[in-house]
Amino acid sequence: MKVHFLGTAAAEGFPNVFCRCQACQDSRKAKGRNIRTRSSVIIDDAWRVDYPPDAYYQAVRDEIDMSKVNHLLLTHTHYDHLCAGDLLSRIEGFAHGVEEPLNIYGNDLALHQCRIGFLEEGSIQKQFMMKRLIPFEVFWIGQAKITPILADHDPRETCFLFFIEKDGKYLLYGNDSGWFPEKTWDWLKGKKIDMAILDCTVGQNGNPKSRNHMSVETVIEVQKQFQAWNEENAKTQIIATHFSHNCGLLYQDLLEIFEPYGVEVAYDGLIKYI
Ligand SMILES: [Zn+2]
Ligand SMILES: [Zn+2]
Ligand SMILES: [Zn+2]
């Protein structure tokens, strides 16, 4: 599986263009891996998780052919994860030569946002297929088996994380979430996980079970949990992402903090294979 990180920031982006805090000022100067757009990944160049407001820029920057991306998995509807109106650019007339419909998978709210954004117009409907996800109910994309599991995030909607099994490899897409809910831990327990992408929005807060979003300490606690299960999961590759400027940490700071634990720090454009 190829996992391409298109964006690795929390909601405001890093830097937040409106913000004068030290981290934002430093990231503007340092550039490179300190410029983070809103979080999203693309898997095997064919399907992506979330459609942030930066999706257009990400595709141009990393030379992604979005006409070939036929599956969109949505974690939840926060504005950094779903910019539904932007998907109108994919319809015939606005775009040319897009053959397949876009399959959109998400919770009720996410699909509703898409519907009011563009699906009421009859001729457009066949260009988008929508599937409502139920927690822990498996769905398939070709040979890939995907389970939407519950996040600890916004209690006003059913926020999902994704457990993806493809070509004998296992990927946990774990943002946005705080310390996982009990149901999710029960479901995950003992499963082989080759790679886990984890939320690290808040940086260091001293809380190994941070709620709503994870912290450095929570990411390390999740790693300990995996290690406690079995030897195989002691080798799980953990990648931290979804960083907020409010954490006050630049790329180099994060590298130094996570280095002793073997946790990788995501940056925009990072490509990993499992
Ligand atoms: Zn977010
Ligand atoms: Zn800032
Ligand atoms: Zn969120």
Short mmCIF file of N, CA and C in Angstrom, two decimals, residues 159-274:
data_model
loop_
_atom_site.label_atom_id
_atom_site.label_comp_id
_atom_site.label_asym_id
_atom_site.label_seq_id
_atom_site.Cartn_x
_atom_site.Cartn_y
_atom_site.Cartn_z
N CYS A 159 -18.01 10.43 14.38
CA CYS A 159 -16.71 10.63 13.73
C CYS A 159 -16.02 9.28 13.57
N PHE A 160 -15.52 9.05 12.35
CA PHE A 160 -14.91 7.76 12.04
C PHE A 160 -13.39 7.82 11.94
N LEU A 161 -12.79 6.67 12.22
CA LEU A 161 -11.41 6.36 11.84
C LEU A 161 -11.55 5.16 10.91
N PHE A 162 -10.51 4.83 10.17
CA PHE A 162 -10.63 3.71 9.24
C PHE A 162 -9.55 2.67 9.47
N PHE A 163 -9.98 1.41 9.48
CA PHE A 163 -9.05 0.29 9.53
C PHE A 163 -9.09 -0.37 8.15
N ILE A 164 -7.96 -0.31 7.47
CA ILE A 164 -7.92 -0.70 6.06
C ILE A 164 -7.02 -1.93 5.89
N GLU A 165 -7.58 -2.98 5.31
CA GLU A 165 -6.82 -4.21 5.05
C GLU A 165 -6.71 -4.37 3.54
N LYS A 166 -5.48 -4.38 3.04
CA LYS A 166 -5.29 -4.47 1.59
C LYS A 166 -3.96 -5.17 1.31
N ASP A 167 -3.98 -6.11 0.39
CA ASP A 167 -2.76 -6.83 -0.03
C ASP A 167 -2.01 -7.39 1.18
N GLY A 168 -2.73 -7.88 2.15
CA GLY A 168 -2.10 -8.49 3.32
C GLY A 168 -1.49 -7.50 4.30
N LYS A 169 -1.77 -6.22 4.11
CA LYS A 169 -1.24 -5.18 5.01
C LYS A 169 -2.40 -4.48 5.72
N TYR A 170 -2.08 -3.91 6.89
CA TYR A 170 -3.13 -3.34 7.74
C TYR A 170 -2.76 -1.91 8.15
N LEU A 171 -3.65 -1.00 7.79
CA LEU A 171 -3.42 0.43 8.07
C LEU A 171 -4.52 0.96 8.96
N LEU A 172 -4.14 1.63 10.03
CA LEU A 172 -5.11 2.33 10.87
C LEU A 172 -5.00 3.83 10.59
N TYR A 173 -6.08 4.40 10.06
CA TYR A 173 -6.12 5.85 9.84
C TYR A 173 -6.78 6.47 11.06
N GLY A 174 -5.99 7.12 11.91
CA GLY A 174 -6.47 7.44 13.26
C GLY A 174 -6.65 8.90 13.60
N ASN A 175 -6.94 9.75 12.65
CA ASN A 175 -7.29 11.12 13.04
C ASN A 175 -8.58 11.53 12.33
N ASP A 176 -9.40 12.39 13.01
CA ASP A 176 -9.16 13.06 14.28
C ASP A 176 -9.70 12.20 15.44
N SER A 177 -8.92 12.12 16.50
CA SER A 177 -9.40 11.38 17.67
C SER A 177 -8.52 11.64 18.87
N GLY A 178 -9.14 11.63 20.04
CA GLY A 178 -8.39 11.53 21.28
C GLY A 178 -8.14 10.04 21.54
N TRP A 179 -7.74 9.75 22.79
CA TRP A 179 -7.58 8.35 23.22
C TRP A 179 -8.82 7.57 22.79
N PHE A 180 -8.62 6.46 22.08
CA PHE A 180 -9.75 5.78 21.45
C PHE A 180 -10.83 5.38 22.47
N PRO A 181 -12.09 5.40 22.05
CA PRO A 181 -13.17 4.94 22.92
C PRO A 181 -13.03 3.43 23.21
N GLU A 182 -13.61 3.00 24.28
CA GLU A 182 -13.50 1.59 24.71
C GLU A 182 -13.91 0.62 23.59
N LYS A 183 -15.01 0.96 22.90
CA LYS A 183 -15.50 0.07 21.82
C LYS A 183 -14.44 -0.11 20.74
N THR A 184 -13.74 0.97 20.45
CA THR A 184 -12.70 0.91 19.42
C THR A 184 -11.51 0.09 19.91
N TRP A 185 -11.11 0.31 21.18
CA TRP A 185 -10.02 -0.51 21.71
C TRP A 185 -10.40 -1.99 21.70
N ASP A 186 -11.64 -2.29 22.09
CA ASP A 186 -12.08 -3.69 22.09
C ASP A 186 -11.98 -4.30 20.70
N TRP A 187 -12.38 -3.51 19.70
CA TRP A 187 -12.37 -4.01 18.33
C TRP A 187 -10.94 -4.18 17.82
N LEU A 188 -10.07 -3.24 18.18
CA LEU A 188 -8.68 -3.26 17.68
C LEU A 188 -7.82 -4.32 18.36
N LYS A 189 -8.19 -4.65 19.57
CA LYS A 189 -7.30 -5.44 20.44
C LYS A 189 -6.69 -6.67 19.76
N GLY A 190 -5.37 -6.69 19.74
CA GLY A 190 -4.64 -7.84 19.21
C GLY A 190 -4.56 -7.91 17.69
N LYS A 191 -5.24 -6.99 16.99
CA LYS A 191 -5.18 -7.03 15.51
C LYS A 191 -3.80 -6.58 15.05
N LYS A 192 -3.35 -7.21 13.98
CA LYS A 192 -2.08 -6.79 13.40
C LYS A 192 -2.26 -5.40 12.77
N ILE A 193 -1.36 -4.50 13.10
CA ILE A 193 -1.41 -3.15 12.52
C ILE A 193 -0.01 -2.85 11.99
N ASP A 194 0.12 -2.75 10.67
CA ASP A 194 1.44 -2.45 10.10
C ASP A 194 1.78 -0.98 10.25
N MET A 195 0.76 -0.14 10.05
CA MET A 195 1.00 1.30 10.17
C MET A 195 -0.20 1.96 10.84
N ALA A 196 0.09 2.84 11.79
CA ALA A 196 -0.97 3.61 12.43
C ALA A 196 -0.67 5.09 12.26
N ILE A 197 -1.62 5.81 11.68
CA ILE A 197 -1.50 7.26 11.52
C ILE A 197 -2.30 7.87 12.66
N LEU A 198 -1.62 8.64 13.53
CA LEU A 198 -2.29 9.12 14.74
C LEU A 198 -2.31 10.64 14.82
N ASP A 199 -3.36 11.13 15.43
CA ASP A 199 -3.60 12.56 15.66
C ASP A 199 -2.60 13.07 16.72
N CYS A 200 -1.94 14.19 16.42
CA CYS A 200 -1.06 14.79 17.44
C CYS A 200 -1.29 16.30 17.49
N THR A 201 -2.55 16.67 17.44
CA THR A 201 -2.93 18.08 17.31
C THR A 201 -2.30 18.97 18.37
N VAL A 202 -2.34 18.53 19.61
CA VAL A 202 -2.08 19.48 20.70
C VAL A 202 -0.63 19.50 21.18
N GLY A 203 0.24 18.71 20.55
CA GLY A 203 1.63 18.72 21.00
C GLY A 203 1.75 18.11 22.39
N GLN A 204 2.55 18.74 23.24
CA GLN A 204 2.78 18.17 24.58
C GLN A 204 1.80 18.77 25.59
N ASN A 205 0.94 17.93 26.15
CA ASN A 205 0.03 18.43 27.19
C ASN A 205 0.12 17.59 28.47
N GLY A 206 1.04 16.62 28.49
CA GLY A 206 1.26 15.83 29.69
C GLY A 206 0.19 14.79 29.95
N ASN A 207 -0.80 14.69 29.06
CA ASN A 207 -1.92 13.78 29.29
C ASN A 207 -1.83 12.55 28.38
N PRO A 208 -1.57 11.38 28.96
CA PRO A 208 -1.45 10.18 28.12
C PRO A 208 -2.80 9.67 27.60
N LYS A 209 -3.89 10.27 28.05
CA LYS A 209 -5.20 9.86 27.51
C LYS A 209 -6.00 11.10 27.13
N SER A 210 -5.38 11.93 26.34
CA SER A 210 -5.97 13.21 25.91
C SER A 210 -7.27 12.96 25.14
N ARG A 211 -8.29 13.74 25.43
CA ARG A 211 -9.59 13.58 24.79
C ARG A 211 -9.74 14.52 23.59
N ASN A 212 -10.58 14.11 22.66
CA ASN A 212 -10.93 14.91 21.48
C ASN A 212 -9.81 14.94 20.41
N HIS A 213 -8.62 15.25 20.86
CA HIS A 213 -7.43 15.13 20.00
C HIS A 213 -6.33 14.49 20.84
N MET A 214 -5.38 13.84 20.17
CA MET A 214 -4.26 13.26 20.91
C MET A 214 -3.14 14.29 21.09
N SER A 215 -2.28 13.97 22.03
CA SER A 215 -1.06 14.75 22.29
C SER A 215 0.13 13.84 22.05
N VAL A 216 1.33 14.38 22.18
CA VAL A 216 2.55 13.56 22.09
C VAL A 216 2.46 12.40 23.07
N GLU A 217 2.06 12.72 24.31
CA GLU A 217 2.01 11.69 25.35
C GLU A 217 0.97 10.61 25.03
N THR A 218 -0.12 11.01 24.41
CA THR A 218 -1.16 10.04 24.07
C THR A 218 -0.70 9.13 22.93
N VAL A 219 -0.02 9.71 21.95
CA VAL A 219 0.52 8.89 20.85
C VAL A 219 1.46 7.82 21.42
N ILE A 220 2.28 8.22 22.37
CA ILE A 220 3.23 7.26 22.97
C ILE A 220 2.49 6.20 23.81
N GLU A 221 1.41 6.62 24.44
CA GLU A 221 0.60 5.66 25.21
C GLU A 221 -0.08 4.65 24.27
N VAL A 222 -0.53 5.12 23.12
CA VAL A 222 -1.13 4.20 22.13
C VAL A 222 -0.06 3.19 21.69
N GLN A 223 1.14 3.68 21.45
CA GLN A 223 2.24 2.78 21.05
C GLN A 223 2.47 1.71 22.14
N LYS A 224 2.44 2.14 23.41
CA LYS A 224 2.64 1.19 24.52
C LYS A 224 1.54 0.13 24.52
N GLN A 225 0.33 0.59 24.24
CA GLN A 225 -0.80 -0.35 24.19
C GLN A 225 -0.58 -1.40 23.10
N PHE A 226 -0.17 -0.95 21.92
CA PHE A 226 0.10 -1.89 20.82
C PHE A 226 1.19 -2.87 21.24
N GLN A 227 2.24 -2.34 21.87
CA GLN A 227 3.38 -3.19 22.26
C GLN A 227 2.96 -4.24 23.29
N ALA A 228 1.99 -3.88 24.11
CA ALA A 228 1.55 -4.79 25.16
C ALA A 228 0.79 -5.99 24.58
N TRP A 229 0.23 -5.83 23.38
CA TRP A 229 -0.57 -6.92 22.80
C TRP A 229 0.28 -8.11 22.39
N ASN A 230 1.28 -7.82 21.57
CA ASN A 230 2.12 -8.90 21.06
C ASN A 230 3.38 -8.34 20.40
N GLU A 231 4.29 -9.23 20.09
CA GLU A 231 5.58 -8.79 19.51
C GLU A 231 5.42 -8.15 18.15
N GLU A 232 4.45 -8.68 17.40
CA GLU A 232 4.24 -8.16 16.05
C GLU A 232 3.88 -6.67 16.09
N ASN A 233 3.00 -6.32 17.02
CA ASN A 233 2.58 -4.93 17.10
C ASN A 233 3.59 -4.03 17.81
N ALA A 234 4.62 -4.63 18.36
CA ALA A 234 5.72 -3.81 18.89
C ALA A 234 6.42 -3.12 17.73
N LYS A 235 6.22 -3.68 16.52
CA LYS A 235 6.91 -3.12 15.34
C LYS A 235 5.99 -2.21 14.52
N THR A 236 4.79 -1.97 14.99
CA THR A 236 3.87 -1.10 14.24
C THR A 236 4.54 0.24 13.96
N GLN A 237 4.49 0.62 12.69
CA GLN A 237 5.05 1.91 12.31
C GLN A 237 4.02 2.99 12.67
N ILE A 238 4.42 3.91 13.53
CA ILE A 238 3.48 4.94 13.97
C ILE A 238 3.89 6.28 13.37
N ILE A 239 2.92 6.95 12.77
CA ILE A 239 3.20 8.24 12.14
C ILE A 239 2.24 9.28 12.73
N ALA A 240 2.80 10.30 13.32
CA ALA A 240 1.99 11.36 13.93
C ALA A 240 1.69 12.44 12.90
N THR A 241 0.45 12.96 12.97
CA THR A 241 0.04 13.98 11.99
C THR A 241 -0.98 14.93 12.61
N HIS A 242 -1.57 15.83 11.78
CA HIS A 242 -2.63 16.76 12.19
C HIS A 242 -2.14 17.67 13.32
N PHE A 243 -1.06 18.41 13.02
CA PHE A 243 -0.43 19.28 14.03
C PHE A 243 -1.03 20.68 13.99
N SER A 244 -1.32 21.21 15.16
CA SER A 244 -1.81 22.59 15.26
C SER A 244 -0.64 23.53 15.56
N HIS A 245 -0.71 24.74 15.01
CA HIS A 245 0.28 25.77 15.37
C HIS A 245 0.24 26.04 16.87
N ASN A 246 -0.92 25.80 17.50
CA ASN A 246 -1.02 26.04 18.94
C ASN A 246 -0.15 25.09 19.77
N CYS A 247 0.38 24.04 19.13
CA CYS A 247 1.30 23.16 19.87
C CYS A 247 2.66 23.82 20.01
N GLY A 248 2.91 24.83 19.19
CA GLY A 248 4.16 25.59 19.32
C GLY A 248 5.40 24.83 18.88
N LEU A 249 5.23 23.73 18.17
CA LEU A 249 6.37 22.89 17.81
C LEU A 249 6.59 22.86 16.30
N LEU A 250 7.80 23.13 15.89
CA LEU A 250 8.14 23.04 14.48
C LEU A 250 8.55 21.60 14.16
N TYR A 251 8.76 21.33 12.88
CA TYR A 251 9.08 19.96 12.44
C TYR A 251 10.28 19.39 13.20
N GLN A 252 11.34 20.19 13.31
CA GLN A 252 12.56 19.71 13.97
C GLN A 252 12.30 19.39 15.45
N ASP A 253 11.51 20.22 16.12
CA ASP A 253 11.17 19.96 17.53
C ASP A 253 10.46 18.62 17.66
N LEU A 254 9.51 18.39 16.76
CA LEU A 254 8.73 17.14 16.81
C LEU A 254 9.62 15.93 16.55
N LEU A 255 10.53 16.09 15.59
CA LEU A 255 11.46 14.98 15.29
C LEU A 255 12.23 14.59 16.55
N GLU A 256 12.74 15.60 17.26
CA GLU A 256 13.55 15.33 18.45
C GLU A 256 12.74 14.70 19.56
N ILE A 257 11.49 15.15 19.71
CA ILE A 257 10.63 14.61 20.77
C ILE A 257 10.30 13.14 20.50
N PHE A 258 10.01 12.81 19.23
CA PHE A 258 9.53 11.46 18.91
C PHE A 258 10.66 10.47 18.62
N GLU A 259 11.84 10.99 18.32
CA GLU A 259 12.95 10.12 17.90
C GLU A 259 13.20 8.95 18.88
N PRO A 260 13.24 9.18 20.20
CA PRO A 260 13.51 8.05 21.11
C PRO A 260 12.46 6.95 21.05
N TYR A 261 11.30 7.26 20.53
CA TYR A 261 10.20 6.27 20.49
C TYR A 261 10.06 5.62 19.11
N GLY A 262 10.82 6.11 18.15
CA GLY A 262 10.71 5.57 16.80
C GLY A 262 9.41 5.96 16.12
N VAL A 263 8.78 7.04 16.61
CA VAL A 263 7.55 7.53 15.97
C VAL A 263 7.95 8.52 14.88
N GLU A 264 7.35 8.36 13.71
CA GLU A 264 7.68 9.26 12.61
C GLU A 264 6.81 10.49 12.63
N VAL A 265 7.33 11.58 12.13
CA VAL A 265 6.58 12.84 12.08
C VAL A 265 6.20 13.09 10.62
N ALA A 266 4.91 13.15 10.35
CA ALA A 266 4.46 13.36 8.97
C ALA A 266 4.74 14.80 8.54
N TYR A 267 4.87 14.96 7.26
CA TYR A 267 4.95 16.30 6.66
C TYR A 267 4.27 16.24 5.30
N ASP A 268 3.89 17.38 4.79
CA ASP A 268 3.19 17.42 3.51
C ASP A 268 4.08 16.85 2.41
N GLY A 269 3.54 15.89 1.68
CA GLY A 269 4.29 15.29 0.57
C GLY A 269 4.97 13.97 0.95
N LEU A 270 4.96 13.63 2.24
CA LEU A 270 5.60 12.37 2.67
C LEU A 270 4.90 11.16 2.01
N ILE A 271 5.69 10.25 1.49
CA ILE A 271 5.13 9.02 0.90
C ILE A 271 5.71 7.82 1.65
N LYS A 272 4.85 6.93 2.11
CA LYS A 272 5.28 5.73 2.83
C LYS A 272 4.69 4.50 2.14
N TYR A 273 5.40 3.40 2.24
CA TYR A 273 4.88 2.14 1.69
C TYR A 273 4.79 1.11 2.81
N ILE A 274 3.71 0.35 2.82
CA ILE A 274 3.67 -0.79 3.75
C ILE A 274 3.31 -2.04 2.95
#
